XYZ file of C-alpha atoms in Angstrom:
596
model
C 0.000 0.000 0.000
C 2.960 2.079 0.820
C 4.070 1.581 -2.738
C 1.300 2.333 -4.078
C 0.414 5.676 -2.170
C 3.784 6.869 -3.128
C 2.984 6.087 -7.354
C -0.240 7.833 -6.627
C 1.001 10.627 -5.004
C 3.910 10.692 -8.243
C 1.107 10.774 -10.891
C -1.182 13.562 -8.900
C 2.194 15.271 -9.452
C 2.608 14.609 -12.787
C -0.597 14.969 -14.029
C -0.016 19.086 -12.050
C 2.997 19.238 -13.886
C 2.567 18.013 -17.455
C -1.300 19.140 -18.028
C -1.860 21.669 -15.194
C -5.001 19.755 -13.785
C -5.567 19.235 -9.897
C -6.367 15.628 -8.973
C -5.922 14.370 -5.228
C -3.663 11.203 -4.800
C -6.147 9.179 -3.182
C -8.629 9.512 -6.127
C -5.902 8.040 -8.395
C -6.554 4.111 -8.709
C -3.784 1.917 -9.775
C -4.482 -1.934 -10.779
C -2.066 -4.750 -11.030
C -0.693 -4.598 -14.401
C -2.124 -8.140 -16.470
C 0.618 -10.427 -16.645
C 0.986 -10.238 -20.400
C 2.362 -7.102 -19.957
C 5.143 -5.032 -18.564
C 4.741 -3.615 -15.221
C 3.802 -3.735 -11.903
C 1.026 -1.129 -11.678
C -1.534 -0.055 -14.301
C -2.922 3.502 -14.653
C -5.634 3.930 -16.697
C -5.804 7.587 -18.552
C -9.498 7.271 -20.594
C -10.977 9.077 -17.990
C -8.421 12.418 -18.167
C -8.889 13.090 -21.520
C -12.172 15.526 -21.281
C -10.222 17.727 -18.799
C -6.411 17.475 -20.946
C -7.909 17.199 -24.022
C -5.678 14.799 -25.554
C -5.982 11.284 -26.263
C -5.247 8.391 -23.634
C -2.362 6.735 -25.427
C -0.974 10.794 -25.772
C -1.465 11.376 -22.021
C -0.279 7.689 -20.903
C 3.525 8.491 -22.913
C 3.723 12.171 -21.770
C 3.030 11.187 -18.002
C 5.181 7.865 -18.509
C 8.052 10.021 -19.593
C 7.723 12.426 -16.883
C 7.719 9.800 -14.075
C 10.789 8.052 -15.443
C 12.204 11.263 -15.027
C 11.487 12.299 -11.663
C 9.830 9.462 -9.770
C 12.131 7.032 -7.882
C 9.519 4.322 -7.642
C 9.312 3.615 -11.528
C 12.273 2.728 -13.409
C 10.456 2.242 -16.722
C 6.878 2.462 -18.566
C 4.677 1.081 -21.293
C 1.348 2.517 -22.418
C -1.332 -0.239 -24.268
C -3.717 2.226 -25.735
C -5.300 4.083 -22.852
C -3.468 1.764 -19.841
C -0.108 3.448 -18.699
C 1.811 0.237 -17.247
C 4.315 1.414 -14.764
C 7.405 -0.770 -13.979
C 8.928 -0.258 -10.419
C 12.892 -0.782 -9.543
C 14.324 -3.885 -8.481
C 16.054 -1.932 -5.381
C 12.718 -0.984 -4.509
C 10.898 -3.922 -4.594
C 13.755 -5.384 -2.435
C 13.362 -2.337 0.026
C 9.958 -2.720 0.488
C 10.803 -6.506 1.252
C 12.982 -5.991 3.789
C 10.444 -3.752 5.709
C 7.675 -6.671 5.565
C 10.743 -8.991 7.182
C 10.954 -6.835 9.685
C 8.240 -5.693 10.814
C 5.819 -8.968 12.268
C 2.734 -7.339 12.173
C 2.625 -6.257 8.296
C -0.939 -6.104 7.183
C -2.612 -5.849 10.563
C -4.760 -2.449 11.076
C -3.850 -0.329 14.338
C -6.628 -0.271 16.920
C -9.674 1.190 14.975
C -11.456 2.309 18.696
C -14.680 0.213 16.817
C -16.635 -2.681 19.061
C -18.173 -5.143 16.188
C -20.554 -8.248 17.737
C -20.762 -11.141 15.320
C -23.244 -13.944 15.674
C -23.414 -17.179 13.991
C -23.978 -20.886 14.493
C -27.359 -19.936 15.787
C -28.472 -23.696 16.300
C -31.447 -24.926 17.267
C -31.458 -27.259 20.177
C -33.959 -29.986 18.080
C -31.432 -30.564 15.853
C -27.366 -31.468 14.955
C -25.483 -29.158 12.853
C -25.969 -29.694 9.113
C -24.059 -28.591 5.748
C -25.453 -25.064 6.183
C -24.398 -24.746 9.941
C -20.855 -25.585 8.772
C -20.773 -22.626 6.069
C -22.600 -20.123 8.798
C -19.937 -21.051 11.375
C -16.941 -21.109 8.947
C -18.231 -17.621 7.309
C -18.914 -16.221 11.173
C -15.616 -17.378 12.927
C -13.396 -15.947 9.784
C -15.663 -12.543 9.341
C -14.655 -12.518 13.183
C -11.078 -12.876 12.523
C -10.486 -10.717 9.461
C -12.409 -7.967 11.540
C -9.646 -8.295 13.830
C -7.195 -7.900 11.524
C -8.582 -4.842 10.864
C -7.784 -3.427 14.341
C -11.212 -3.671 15.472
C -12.718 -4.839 18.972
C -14.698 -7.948 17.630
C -17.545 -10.422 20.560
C -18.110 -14.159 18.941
C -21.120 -14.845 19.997
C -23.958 -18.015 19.016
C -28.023 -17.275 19.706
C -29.176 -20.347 20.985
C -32.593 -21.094 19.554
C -33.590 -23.062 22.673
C -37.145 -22.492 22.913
C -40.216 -23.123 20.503
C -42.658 -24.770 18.856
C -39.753 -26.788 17.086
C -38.259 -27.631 20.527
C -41.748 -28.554 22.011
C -41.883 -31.154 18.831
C -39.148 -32.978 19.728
C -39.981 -32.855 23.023
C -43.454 -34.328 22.428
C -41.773 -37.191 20.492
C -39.875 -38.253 22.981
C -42.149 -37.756 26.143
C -44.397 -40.194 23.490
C -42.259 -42.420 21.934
C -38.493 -42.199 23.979
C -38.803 -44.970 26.691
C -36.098 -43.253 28.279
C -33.243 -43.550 25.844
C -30.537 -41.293 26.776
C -27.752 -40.913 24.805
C -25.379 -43.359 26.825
C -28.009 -45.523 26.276
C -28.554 -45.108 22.474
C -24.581 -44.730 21.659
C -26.042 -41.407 20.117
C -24.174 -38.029 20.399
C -27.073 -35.791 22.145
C -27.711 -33.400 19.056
C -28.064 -36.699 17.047
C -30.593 -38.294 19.741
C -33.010 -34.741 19.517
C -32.616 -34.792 16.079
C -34.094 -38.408 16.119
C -37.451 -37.716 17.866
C -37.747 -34.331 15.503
C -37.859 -36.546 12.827
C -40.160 -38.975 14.594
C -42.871 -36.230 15.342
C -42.757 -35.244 11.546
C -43.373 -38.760 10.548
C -46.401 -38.972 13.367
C -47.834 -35.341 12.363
C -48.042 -36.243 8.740
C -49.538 -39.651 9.249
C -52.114 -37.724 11.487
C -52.442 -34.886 8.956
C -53.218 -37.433 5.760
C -55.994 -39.413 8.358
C -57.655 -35.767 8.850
C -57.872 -35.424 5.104
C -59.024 -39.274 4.586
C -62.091 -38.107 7.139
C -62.823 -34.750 4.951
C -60.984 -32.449 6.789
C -59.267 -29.549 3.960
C -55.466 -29.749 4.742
C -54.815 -26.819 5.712
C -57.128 -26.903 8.475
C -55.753 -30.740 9.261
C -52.487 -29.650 9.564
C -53.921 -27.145 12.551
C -55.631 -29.863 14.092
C -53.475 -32.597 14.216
C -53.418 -33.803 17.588
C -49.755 -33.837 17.776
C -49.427 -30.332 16.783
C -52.346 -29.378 19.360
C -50.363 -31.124 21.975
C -46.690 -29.411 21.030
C -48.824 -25.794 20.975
C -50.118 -27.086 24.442
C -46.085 -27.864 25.720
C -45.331 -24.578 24.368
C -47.832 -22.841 26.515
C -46.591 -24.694 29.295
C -43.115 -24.275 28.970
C -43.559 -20.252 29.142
C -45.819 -20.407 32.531
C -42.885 -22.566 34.266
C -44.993 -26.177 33.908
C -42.118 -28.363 36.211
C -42.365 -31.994 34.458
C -42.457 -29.211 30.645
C -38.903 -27.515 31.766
C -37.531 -30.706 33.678
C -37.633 -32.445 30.351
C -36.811 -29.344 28.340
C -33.591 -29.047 30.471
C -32.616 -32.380 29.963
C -32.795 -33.360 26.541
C -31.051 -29.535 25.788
C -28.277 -30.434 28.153
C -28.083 -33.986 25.861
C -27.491 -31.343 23.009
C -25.222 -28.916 23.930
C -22.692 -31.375 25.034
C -23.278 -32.792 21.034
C -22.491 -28.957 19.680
C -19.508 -28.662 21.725
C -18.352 -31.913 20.312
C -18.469 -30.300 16.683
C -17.812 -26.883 17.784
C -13.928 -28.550 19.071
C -13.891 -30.760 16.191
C -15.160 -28.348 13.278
C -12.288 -25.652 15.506
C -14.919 -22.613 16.056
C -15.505 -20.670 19.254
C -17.904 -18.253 21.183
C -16.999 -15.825 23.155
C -20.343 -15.742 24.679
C -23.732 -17.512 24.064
C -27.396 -16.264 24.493
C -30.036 -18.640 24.786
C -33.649 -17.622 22.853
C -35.292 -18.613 26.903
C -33.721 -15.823 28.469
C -34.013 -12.816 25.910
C -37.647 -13.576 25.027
C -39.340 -11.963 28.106
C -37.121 -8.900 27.223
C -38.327 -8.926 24.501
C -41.710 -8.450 25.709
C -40.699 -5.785 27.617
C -39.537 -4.055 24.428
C -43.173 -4.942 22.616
C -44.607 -3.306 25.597
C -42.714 -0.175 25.229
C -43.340 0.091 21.901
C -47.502 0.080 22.783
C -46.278 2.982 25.141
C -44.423 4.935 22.671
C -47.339 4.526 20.474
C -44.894 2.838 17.874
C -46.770 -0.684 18.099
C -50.055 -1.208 17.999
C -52.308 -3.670 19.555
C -55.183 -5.099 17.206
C -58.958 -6.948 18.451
C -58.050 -10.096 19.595
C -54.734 -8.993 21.048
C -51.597 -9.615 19.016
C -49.280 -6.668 18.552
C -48.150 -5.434 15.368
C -45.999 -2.801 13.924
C -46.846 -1.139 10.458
C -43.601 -0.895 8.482
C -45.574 0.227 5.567
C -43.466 3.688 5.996
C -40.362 1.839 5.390
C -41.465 0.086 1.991
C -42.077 -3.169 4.193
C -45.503 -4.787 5.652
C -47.371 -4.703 9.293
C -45.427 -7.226 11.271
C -46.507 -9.372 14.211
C -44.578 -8.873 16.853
C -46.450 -10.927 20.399
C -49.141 -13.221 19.181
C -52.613 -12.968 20.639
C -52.473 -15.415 23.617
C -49.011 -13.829 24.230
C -46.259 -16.016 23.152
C -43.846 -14.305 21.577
C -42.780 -14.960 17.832
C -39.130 -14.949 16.328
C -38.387 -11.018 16.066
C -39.975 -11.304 19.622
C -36.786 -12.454 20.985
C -34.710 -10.891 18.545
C -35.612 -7.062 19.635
C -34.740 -8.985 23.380
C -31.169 -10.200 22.028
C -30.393 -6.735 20.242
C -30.667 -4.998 24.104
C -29.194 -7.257 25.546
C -25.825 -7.727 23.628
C -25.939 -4.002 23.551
C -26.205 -3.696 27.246
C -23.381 -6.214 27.698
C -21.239 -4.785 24.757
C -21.848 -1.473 23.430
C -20.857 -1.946 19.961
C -20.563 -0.040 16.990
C -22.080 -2.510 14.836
C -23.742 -6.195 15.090
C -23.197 -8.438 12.312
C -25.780 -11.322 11.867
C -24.632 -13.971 10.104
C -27.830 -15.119 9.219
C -28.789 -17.386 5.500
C -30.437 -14.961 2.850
C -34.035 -16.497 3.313
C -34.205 -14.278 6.375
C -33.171 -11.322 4.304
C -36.947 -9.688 4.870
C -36.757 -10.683 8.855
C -33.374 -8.436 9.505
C -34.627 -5.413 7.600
C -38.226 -5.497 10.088
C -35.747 -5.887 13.003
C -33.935 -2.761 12.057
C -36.818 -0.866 11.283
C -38.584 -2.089 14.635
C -35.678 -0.948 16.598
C -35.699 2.293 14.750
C -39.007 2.917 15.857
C -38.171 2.064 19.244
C -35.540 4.954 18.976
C -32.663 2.359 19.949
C -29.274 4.042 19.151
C -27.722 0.711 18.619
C -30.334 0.222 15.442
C -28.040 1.626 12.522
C -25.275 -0.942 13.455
C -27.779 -3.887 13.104
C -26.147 -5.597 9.724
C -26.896 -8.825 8.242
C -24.247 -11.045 6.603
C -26.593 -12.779 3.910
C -25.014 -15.662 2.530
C -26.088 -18.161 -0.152
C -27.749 -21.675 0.745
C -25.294 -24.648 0.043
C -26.696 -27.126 -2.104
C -25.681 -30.733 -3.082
C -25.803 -32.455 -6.155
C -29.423 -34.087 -4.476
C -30.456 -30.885 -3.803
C -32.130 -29.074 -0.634
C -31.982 -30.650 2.714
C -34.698 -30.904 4.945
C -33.991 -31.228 8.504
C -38.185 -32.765 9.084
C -37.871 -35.428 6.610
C -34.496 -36.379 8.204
C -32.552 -35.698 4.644
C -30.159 -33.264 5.837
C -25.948 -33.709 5.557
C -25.319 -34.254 9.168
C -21.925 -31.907 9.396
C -20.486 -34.792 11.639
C -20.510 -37.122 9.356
C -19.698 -35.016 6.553
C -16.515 -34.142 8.479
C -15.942 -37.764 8.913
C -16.241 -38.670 5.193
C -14.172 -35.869 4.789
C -10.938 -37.186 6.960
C -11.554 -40.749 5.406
C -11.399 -38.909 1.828
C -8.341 -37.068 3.109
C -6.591 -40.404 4.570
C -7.301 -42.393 1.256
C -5.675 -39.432 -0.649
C -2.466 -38.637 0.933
C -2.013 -42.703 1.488
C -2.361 -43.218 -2.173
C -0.246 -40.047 -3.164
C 2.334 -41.725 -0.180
C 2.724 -38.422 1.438
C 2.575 -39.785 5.147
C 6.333 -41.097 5.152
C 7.629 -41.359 8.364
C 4.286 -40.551 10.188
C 3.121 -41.747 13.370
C -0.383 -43.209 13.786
C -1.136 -40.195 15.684
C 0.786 -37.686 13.766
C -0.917 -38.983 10.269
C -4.562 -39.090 11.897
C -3.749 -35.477 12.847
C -2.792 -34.819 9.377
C -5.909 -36.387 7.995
C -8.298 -34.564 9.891
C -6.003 -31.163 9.408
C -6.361 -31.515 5.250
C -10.764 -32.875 5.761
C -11.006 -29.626 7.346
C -9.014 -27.089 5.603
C -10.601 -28.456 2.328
C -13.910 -28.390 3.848
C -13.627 -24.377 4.728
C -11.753 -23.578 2.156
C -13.729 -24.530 -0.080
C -16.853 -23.232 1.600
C -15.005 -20.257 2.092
C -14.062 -19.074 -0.936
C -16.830 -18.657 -2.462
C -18.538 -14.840 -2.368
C -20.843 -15.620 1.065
C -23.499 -14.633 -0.701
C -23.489 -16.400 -3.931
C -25.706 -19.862 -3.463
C -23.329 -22.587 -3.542
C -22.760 -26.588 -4.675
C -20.540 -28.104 -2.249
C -18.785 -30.603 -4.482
C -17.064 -33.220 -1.656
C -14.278 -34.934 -3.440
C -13.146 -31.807 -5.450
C -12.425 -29.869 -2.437
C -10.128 -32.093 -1.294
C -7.532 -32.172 -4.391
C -4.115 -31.328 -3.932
C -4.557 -29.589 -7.552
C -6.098 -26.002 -8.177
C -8.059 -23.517 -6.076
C -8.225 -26.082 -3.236
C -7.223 -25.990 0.606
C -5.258 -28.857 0.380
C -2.947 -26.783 -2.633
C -2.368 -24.249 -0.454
C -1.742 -26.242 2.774
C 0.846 -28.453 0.722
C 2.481 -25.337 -0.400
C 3.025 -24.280 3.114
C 4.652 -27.693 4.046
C 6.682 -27.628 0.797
C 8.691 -24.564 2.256
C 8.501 -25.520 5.281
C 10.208 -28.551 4.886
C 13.219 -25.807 2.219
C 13.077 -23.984 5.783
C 14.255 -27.082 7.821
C 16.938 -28.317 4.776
C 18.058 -24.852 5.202
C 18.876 -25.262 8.826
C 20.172 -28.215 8.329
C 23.159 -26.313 6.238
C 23.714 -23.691 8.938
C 21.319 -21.167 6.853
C 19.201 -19.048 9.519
C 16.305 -16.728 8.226
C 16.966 -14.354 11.026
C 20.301 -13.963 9.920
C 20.477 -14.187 6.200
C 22.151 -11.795 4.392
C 21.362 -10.834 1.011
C 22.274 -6.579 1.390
C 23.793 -6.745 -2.364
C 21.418 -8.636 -3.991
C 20.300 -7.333 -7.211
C 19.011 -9.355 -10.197
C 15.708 -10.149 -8.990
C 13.389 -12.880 -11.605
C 10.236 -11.458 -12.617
C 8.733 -14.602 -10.586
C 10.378 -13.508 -7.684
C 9.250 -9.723 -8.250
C 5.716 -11.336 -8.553
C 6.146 -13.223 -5.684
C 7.214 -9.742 -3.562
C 4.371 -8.257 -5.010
C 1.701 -10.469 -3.840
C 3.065 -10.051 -0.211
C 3.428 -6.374 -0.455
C -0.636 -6.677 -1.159
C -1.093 -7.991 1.860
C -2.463 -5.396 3.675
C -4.350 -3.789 0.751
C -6.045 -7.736 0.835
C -7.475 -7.937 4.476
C -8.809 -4.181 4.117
C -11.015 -5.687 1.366
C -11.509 -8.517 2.756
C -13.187 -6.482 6.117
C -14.736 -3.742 4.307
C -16.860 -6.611 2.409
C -17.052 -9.041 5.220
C -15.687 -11.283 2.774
C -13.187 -14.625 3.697
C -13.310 -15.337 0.000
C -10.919 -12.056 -1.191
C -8.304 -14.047 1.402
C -9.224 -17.278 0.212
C -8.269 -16.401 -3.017
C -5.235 -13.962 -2.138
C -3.823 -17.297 -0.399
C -4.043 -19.534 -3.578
C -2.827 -16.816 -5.754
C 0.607 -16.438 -3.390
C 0.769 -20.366 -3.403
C 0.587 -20.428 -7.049
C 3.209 -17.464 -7.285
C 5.655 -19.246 -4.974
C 4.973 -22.618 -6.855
C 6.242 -20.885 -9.940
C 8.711 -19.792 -8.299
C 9.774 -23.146 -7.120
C 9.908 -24.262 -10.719
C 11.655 -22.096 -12.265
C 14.837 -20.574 -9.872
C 17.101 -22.779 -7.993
C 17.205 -22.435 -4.543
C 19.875 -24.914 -2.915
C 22.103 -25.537 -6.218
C 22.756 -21.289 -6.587
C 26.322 -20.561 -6.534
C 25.378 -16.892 -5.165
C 25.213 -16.887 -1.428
C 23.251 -13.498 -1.283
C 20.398 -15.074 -3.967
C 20.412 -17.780 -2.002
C 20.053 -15.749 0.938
C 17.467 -13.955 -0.519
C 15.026 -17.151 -1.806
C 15.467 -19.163 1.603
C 14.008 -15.341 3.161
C 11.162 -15.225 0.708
C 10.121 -18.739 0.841
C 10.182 -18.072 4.898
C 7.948 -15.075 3.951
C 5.509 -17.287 1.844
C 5.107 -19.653 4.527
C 4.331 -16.627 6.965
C 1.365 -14.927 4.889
C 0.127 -18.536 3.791
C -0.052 -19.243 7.368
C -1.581 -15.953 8.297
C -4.347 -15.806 5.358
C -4.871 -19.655 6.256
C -5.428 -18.502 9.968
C -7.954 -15.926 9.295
C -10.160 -18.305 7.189
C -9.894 -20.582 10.241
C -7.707 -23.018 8.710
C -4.504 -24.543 10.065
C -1.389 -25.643 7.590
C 0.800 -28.336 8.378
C 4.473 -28.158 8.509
C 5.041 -31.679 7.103
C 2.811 -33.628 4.167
């Protein structure tokens, strides 16, 4: 960025000089220059030519000629019609390399003074964690750490959904059909044991639903009174007015599931900095509905329920406490927006939320508006895409979904077969090579959930994430424990990093250039990457260095150069590689492994 400021500032100069127009440096954009060309940078002079009143390729060779001329950072120039491609000096690239060497926190953003909340997982407590779950708490736990990269103050924190008519179903099933199965007595990890009598009651309510029909009853009105789904509406009632034997049960089959999230939370490597649970902001949330009435904001209608019109805003009237007073969804949500502004006053709240709730987060915003909530204008929601498979939509009822425990397991046994067959485990310990198996099944898994733009829709394709070839996690990851293992042959021969020595190098490769340049980007990178809460610009800055070193690797010598100082120099780069590999790994959540 340094670099680049400095060009700008050259050319804001230049263009003062050589056409006598004003134009501030930080209006001037420069581009990488395409690799088919000359260059390092690329300014583009079509939009000057109003205001010079000359022709691009005219005004790209007249300010070309003048930076060569007075500008340190640009040794030479080319200009492809209206595209001035500016070259920079060897000495400089190597200058600006030295200064990312030493200086360990290259890229990171100084203390920004901002407090940023960001929620994700969400889980409900009827269910394990599916395919989606995984891409929610992969995009939310690298969001998290980019944002921190950035300098700001960031809260993890996971909603609970705990409460419910969904909860109340699975409840049902199992007060019905359970016989007291626990999961030490099933062999079942708790999320998977709730899950089972959710899918039960589905099975029960539909069988029900389909008798109601048989007798003459229209379905829509069967599906209201199917006795199970009386009897769950019942529970629910229950549960809110404190019924013992309702909570005893509730408590213990969501005990039976938290101790199955925090199973996959350690095994899929996410954390929380703190949890809310849906059954303790939902009476605050009432509160809130009952300020609103006072404010006059809300509105109460005949039979009781409480609304908001949002009309105003380009949106609809929205329930907000139903008419026998159970609260609904945004209920609890206006309860969870105090709250985690009352324990964390922060400058914005990031929901990471899937985009078929795109319409819920703009009535929350709007509701809290009306409240007059100064927290409201940092609500944001991080929409992202549904993940599909190649059999198409899961259904968590019907009992169809990709359980994300097992997909993690298919994914180490994909990972095992792969490096066994490709014989990369030489040497390995049980232990170390299960450790390696399970590091590869879950950088490939987040990788390649990760690099896609969050809010693009996505097909998770299984076995192509997990090639060692292309835009994969595994590519990267072996690229990391290809230098690492140059690093260690280096030591071997006496060569420190710390201490090499490479003050008169000169005759820097274009690969190597290319290779300095995508570190020197670095910052410029997880900027992006924050300002569009986006792990995919990192995901893809991390392949694109991997496939620049890889180059690299091909095409200059490293151990067989005669010249100490270019040796110097390559064993320091490849050590700087390894460094922003590892770092843009880390901020996606994924880990690299030093041997493969």
């Amino acid at each position: 960025m340094q670099l680049q400021n400095a060009i700008s500032q050259s050319i804001s100069q230049a263009l003062h000089a050589v056409f006598g127009i004003t134009v501030d440096a930080t209006q001037i954009a420069l581009q990488p220059t395409r690799k088919e060309f000359a260059g390092s940078f690329t300014f583009v002079t079509f939009p000057y030519t109003k205001q010079v009143g000359k022709g691009p390729e005219q005004i790209g060779q007249a300010l070309g000629e003048y930076l060569k001329e007075t500008a340190a950072e640009v040794k030479d120039f080319n200009v492809v019609k209206g595209f001035l491609n500016l070259e920079v000096p060897e000495q400089e690239w190597l200058r600006l390399f030295r200064g990312i060497m030493a200086n360990p926190k290259y890229g990171y953003g100084e203390p920004s003074g901002r407090n940023v909340m960001v929620e994700y997982s969400s889980p409900n407590t009827n269910k394990p964690l599916h395919l989606g779950h995984l891409r929610n708490n992969f995009l939310g736990y690298s969001v998290s750490e980019i944002l921190k990269a950035n300098g700001h103050e960031v809260m993890k924190v996971n909603l609970v959904n705990d409460r419910g008519i969904h909860i109340c179903k699975s409840m049902l099933a199992y007060e019905k059909l359970g016989n007291g199965e626990t999961p030490e007595s099933s062999g079942m990890k708790g999320d998977h044991l709730a899950g089972k009598y959710y899918v039960l009651f589905d099975k029960q309510y539909k069988e029900q639903i389909d008798e109601l029909v048989a007798q003459g009853m229209d379905k829509e009105e069967a599906k209201k009174k199917a006795p199970w789904m009386l009897e769950a509406q019942d529970m629910l009632l229950k549960w809110e007015q404190g019924d013992e034997q309702v909570v005893n049960l509730w408590k213990m089959m969501n005990g039976w599931v938290y101790d199955g999230f925090d199973e996959t939370y350690r095994n899929i490597g996410v954390d929380f900095d703190k949890y809310y649970y849906e059954s303790e902001t939902y009476t605050l949330g009432k509160e809130l509905v009952e300020e609103g009435l006072h404010k006059e904001v809300f509105f109460k209608k005949e039979n009781g329920s409480v609304w908001v019109d949002l009309t105003g805003d380009g949106l609809d009237e929205k329930l907000l406490l139903r008419a026998d007073g159970t609260s609904v969804y945004i209920t609890q949500d206006l309860g969870t927006a105090q709250l985690k502004y009352d324990d964390f006053p922060y400058d914005q709240s990031v929901y990471v939320v899937a985009d078929e709730q795109n319409y819920h987060f703009q009535v929350l915003k709007a509701a809290l508006k009306k409240l007059g909530k100064p927290y409201a204008e940092g609500i944001y929601h991080l929409s992202y895409g549904m993940v599909d498979l190649p059999s198409g939509k899961m259904k968590s009822r019907e009992g169809t979904v990709v359980d994300a425990d097992e997909l993690v397991q298919e994914m180490i046994d994909t990972a095992r077969q792969q490096t066994e067959e490709l014989g990369k485990i030489e040497g390995f310990t049980p232990e170390q090579a299960n450790e390696l198996y399970h590091t590869l099944a879950l950088g490939a898994l987040k990788y390649f959930l990760l690099k896609v733009d969050p809010r693009k829709r996505m097909l998770f394709n299984p076995q192509e994430s997990i090639d060692f070839r292309g835009n994969t996690g595994p590519f990267v990851q072996y690229t990391h424990a290809r230098i690492s293992a140059i690093l260690r042959k280096a030591g071997e021969m006496g060569i420190s990093v710390d201490t090499a020595s490479f003050e008169n190098f000169e005759n820097l490769h274009e690969v190597e250039q290319d290779v300095i340049t995508q570190l020197v980007n670095f910052p410029a990178v997880v900027k992006e990457a924050g300002n569009l809460y986006a792990p995919s610009v990192i995901a893809n800055y991390a392949y694109e260095l991997a496939k620049s070193y890889n180059r690299f690797y091909q095409e200059i010598s490293i151990f067989n150069e005669t010249d100490e100082q270019a040796r110097s120099f390559r064993i320091a780069l490849s050590a700087m590689v390894a460094r922003f590999v590892r770092e843009s790994m880390n901020l996606l959540g994924i880990a690299v492994p030093e041997r493969m």
